[in-house]
Short mmCIF file of C-alpha atoms in Angstrom, two decimals:
data_model
loop_
_atom_site.label_atom_id
_atom_site.label_comp_id
_atom_site.label_asym_id
_atom_site.label_seq_id
_atom_site.Cartn_x
_atom_site.Cartn_y
_atom_site.Cartn_z
CA MET A 1 13.19 20.29 -7.46
CA THR A 2 14.19 17.22 -5.47
CA ASP A 3 14.01 13.80 -7.07
CA ILE A 4 11.77 11.38 -5.23
CA PRO A 5 13.62 8.13 -4.54
CA ALA A 6 12.15 4.87 -5.76
CA PRO A 7 10.32 2.88 -3.09
CA PRO A 8 12.22 -0.04 -1.57
CA PRO A 9 11.76 -3.50 -3.07
CA GLY A 10 8.45 -5.05 -2.10
CA TRP A 11 6.95 -1.74 -0.98
CA THR A 12 4.03 -1.80 -3.40
CA GLU A 13 3.00 -5.29 -2.35
CA THR A 14 3.43 -4.42 1.33
CA ALA A 15 1.38 -1.23 1.00
CA THR A 16 -1.33 -3.08 -0.93
CA ARG A 17 -1.53 -5.77 1.76
CA ALA A 18 -1.67 -3.10 4.49
CA ALA A 19 -4.48 -1.28 2.67
CA THR A 20 -6.38 -4.53 2.14
CA ARG A 21 -5.97 -5.43 5.81
CA ALA A 22 -7.04 -1.94 6.90
CA ALA A 23 -10.13 -1.93 4.69
CA THR A 24 -11.09 -5.40 5.89
CA GLU A 25 -10.63 -4.43 9.55
CA LEU A 26 -12.76 -1.33 8.98
CA GLY A 27 -15.44 -3.38 7.20
CA LEU A 28 -15.19 -1.31 4.02
CA GLY A 29 -14.22 -3.91 1.42
CA THR A 30 -11.46 -3.53 -1.12
CA ASN A 31 -13.23 -1.97 -4.07
CA TRP A 32 -11.00 1.11 -3.86
CA SER A 33 -12.84 3.08 -6.54
CA ALA A 34 -16.16 2.61 -4.72
CA LEU A 35 -14.92 4.14 -1.44
CA ASP A 36 -15.95 7.72 -0.78
CA ALA A 37 -13.33 10.26 0.25
CA ALA A 38 -13.92 9.84 4.00
CA ASP A 39 -13.66 6.04 3.87
CA TRP A 40 -10.57 6.23 1.63
CA ALA A 41 -8.96 8.56 4.18
CA ARG A 42 -9.78 6.07 6.97
CA VAL A 43 -8.18 3.24 4.98
CA CYS A 44 -5.07 5.33 4.28
CA ARG A 45 -4.68 6.30 7.94
CA ARG A 46 -5.16 2.71 9.15
CA ALA A 47 -2.80 1.29 6.51
CA GLY A 48 -0.21 3.91 7.48
CA ALA A 49 -0.52 2.87 11.12
CA ILE A 50 -0.05 -0.80 10.18
CA LEU A 51 3.07 0.00 8.14
CA ALA A 52 4.48 2.31 10.83
CA LEU A 53 4.01 -0.29 13.53
CA ALA A 54 5.70 -2.98 11.46
CA ARG A 55 8.65 -0.68 10.77
CA ALA A 56 8.91 0.52 14.39
CA LEU A 57 9.01 -3.06 15.63
CA GLY A 58 11.51 -4.08 12.98
CA ARG A 59 9.03 -6.52 11.48
CA PRO A 60 8.98 -6.00 7.73
CA ASP A 61 6.32 -7.88 5.86
CA PRO A 62 7.68 -11.44 5.54
CA ALA A 63 5.44 -12.14 2.58
CA ALA A 64 6.84 -9.28 0.48
CA ALA A 65 7.68 -10.52 -2.98
CA ARG A 66 11.39 -10.68 -3.70
CA ASP A 67 11.03 -11.66 -7.33
CA GLU A 68 11.41 -8.58 -9.55
CA LEU A 69 9.27 -10.05 -12.33
CA ALA A 70 6.41 -10.68 -9.92
CA ARG A 71 6.77 -7.17 -8.50
CA ASP A 72 6.77 -5.64 -11.99
CA ALA A 73 3.67 -7.64 -12.91
CA ALA A 74 1.91 -6.54 -9.73
CA ASN A 75 2.86 -2.90 -10.34
CA THR A 76 1.51 -3.12 -13.88
CA VAL A 77 -1.82 -4.50 -12.65
CA LEU A 78 -2.07 -1.79 -9.99
CA ALA A 79 -1.24 0.93 -12.51
CA GLU A 80 -3.89 -0.36 -14.91
CA LYS A 81 -6.43 -0.19 -12.09
CA GLY A 82 -5.31 3.30 -11.14
CA GLU A 83 -3.96 2.05 -7.80
CA VAL A 84 -0.61 3.79 -7.99
CA PHE A 85 0.51 5.21 -4.66
CA ALA A 86 2.24 8.57 -4.53
CA PRO A 87 4.07 10.19 -1.60
CA GLU A 88 1.29 12.75 -1.25
CA ASP A 89 -1.13 9.88 -0.50
CA ASP A 90 0.65 9.52 2.85
CA ALA A 91 0.07 13.13 3.83
#
Protein backbone atom coordinates (compact mmCIF):
# COMPACT_ATOMS: atom_id res chain seq x y z
CA MET A 1 0.00 0.00 0.00
CA THR A 2 1.33 3.44 -0.91
CA ASP A 3 1.65 6.10 1.76
CA ILE A 4 -0.32 9.24 1.03
CA PRO A 5 1.92 12.30 1.33
CA ALA A 6 0.93 15.09 3.68
CA PRO A 7 -0.72 18.06 1.99
CA PRO A 8 1.50 21.09 1.40
CA PRO A 9 1.55 23.85 4.02
CA GLY A 10 -1.57 26.00 3.88
CA TRP A 11 -3.53 23.47 1.83
CA THR A 12 -6.33 23.01 4.35
CA GLU A 13 -6.93 26.74 4.62
CA THR A 14 -6.74 27.16 0.84
CA ALA A 15 -9.17 24.30 0.23
CA THR A 16 -11.55 25.65 2.87
CA ARG A 17 -11.49 29.11 1.28
CA ALA A 18 -12.08 27.58 -2.17
CA ALA A 19 -15.03 25.56 -0.86
CA THR A 20 -16.47 28.62 0.88
CA ARG A 21 -16.08 30.68 -2.29
CA ALA A 22 -17.63 27.93 -4.41
CA ALA A 23 -20.62 27.50 -2.10
CA THR A 24 -21.15 31.25 -1.99
CA GLU A 25 -20.95 31.55 -5.78
CA LEU A 26 -23.45 28.71 -6.12
CA GLY A 27 -25.78 30.31 -3.56
CA LEU A 28 -25.69 27.25 -1.29
CA GLY A 29 -24.30 28.68 1.95
CA THR A 30 -21.52 27.14 3.99
CA ASN A 31 -23.38 24.86 6.37
CA TRP A 32 -21.58 21.82 4.96
CA SER A 33 -23.57 19.26 6.95
CA ALA A 34 -26.86 20.69 5.66
CA LEU A 35 -25.94 20.26 1.97
CA ASP A 36 -27.45 17.27 0.23
CA ALA A 37 -25.22 14.96 -1.81
CA ALA A 38 -25.89 16.71 -5.13
CA ASP A 39 -25.13 20.17 -3.75
CA TRP A 40 -22.02 18.89 -1.95
CA ALA A 41 -20.81 17.41 -5.25
CA ARG A 42 -21.39 20.78 -6.97
CA VAL A 43 -19.37 22.56 -4.26
CA CYS A 44 -16.54 20.03 -4.56
CA ARG A 45 -16.41 20.34 -8.35
CA ARG A 46 -16.45 24.16 -8.24
CA ALA A 47 -13.84 24.30 -5.46
CA GLY A 48 -11.65 21.91 -7.46
CA ALA A 49 -11.95 24.17 -10.49
CA ILE A 50 -10.96 27.21 -8.41
CA LEU A 51 -7.91 25.42 -7.01
CA ALA A 52 -6.90 24.03 -10.42
CA LEU A 53 -7.13 27.44 -12.04
CA ALA A 54 -5.02 29.05 -9.33
CA ARG A 55 -2.38 26.33 -9.68
CA ALA A 56 -2.41 26.44 -13.50
CA LEU A 57 -1.88 30.19 -13.46
CA GLY A 58 0.82 29.95 -10.82
CA ARG A 59 -1.26 31.98 -8.41
CA PRO A 60 -1.25 30.21 -5.06
CA ASP A 61 -3.58 31.62 -2.46
CA PRO A 62 -1.75 34.67 -1.07
CA ALA A 63 -3.78 34.55 2.12
CA ALA A 64 -2.69 31.01 3.02
CA ALA A 65 -1.58 30.88 6.61
CA ARG A 66 2.14 30.37 7.06
CA ASP A 67 2.04 30.07 10.82
CA GLU A 68 2.09 26.40 11.83
CA LEU A 69 0.25 27.04 15.11
CA ALA A 70 -2.58 28.79 13.28
CA ARG A 71 -2.72 25.96 10.74
CA ASP A 72 -2.80 23.34 13.49
CA ALA A 73 -5.59 25.22 15.27
CA ALA A 74 -7.59 25.49 12.05
CA ASN A 75 -7.10 21.78 11.32
CA THR A 76 -8.29 20.92 14.82
CA VAL A 77 -11.44 23.00 14.39
CA LEU A 78 -12.14 21.41 11.00
CA ALA A 79 -11.58 17.92 12.39
CA GLU A 80 -13.96 18.59 15.28
CA LYS A 81 -16.60 19.69 12.77
CA GLY A 82 -15.98 16.63 10.61
CA GLU A 83 -14.60 18.80 7.80
CA VAL A 84 -11.50 16.74 7.13
CA PHE A 85 -10.69 16.44 3.44
CA ALA A 86 -9.42 13.16 2.05
CA PRO A 87 -7.92 12.45 -1.39
CA GLU A 88 -11.02 10.50 -2.37
CA ASP A 89 -13.06 13.70 -1.92
CA ASP A 90 -11.37 14.99 -5.07
CA ALA A 91 -12.45 12.03 -7.16
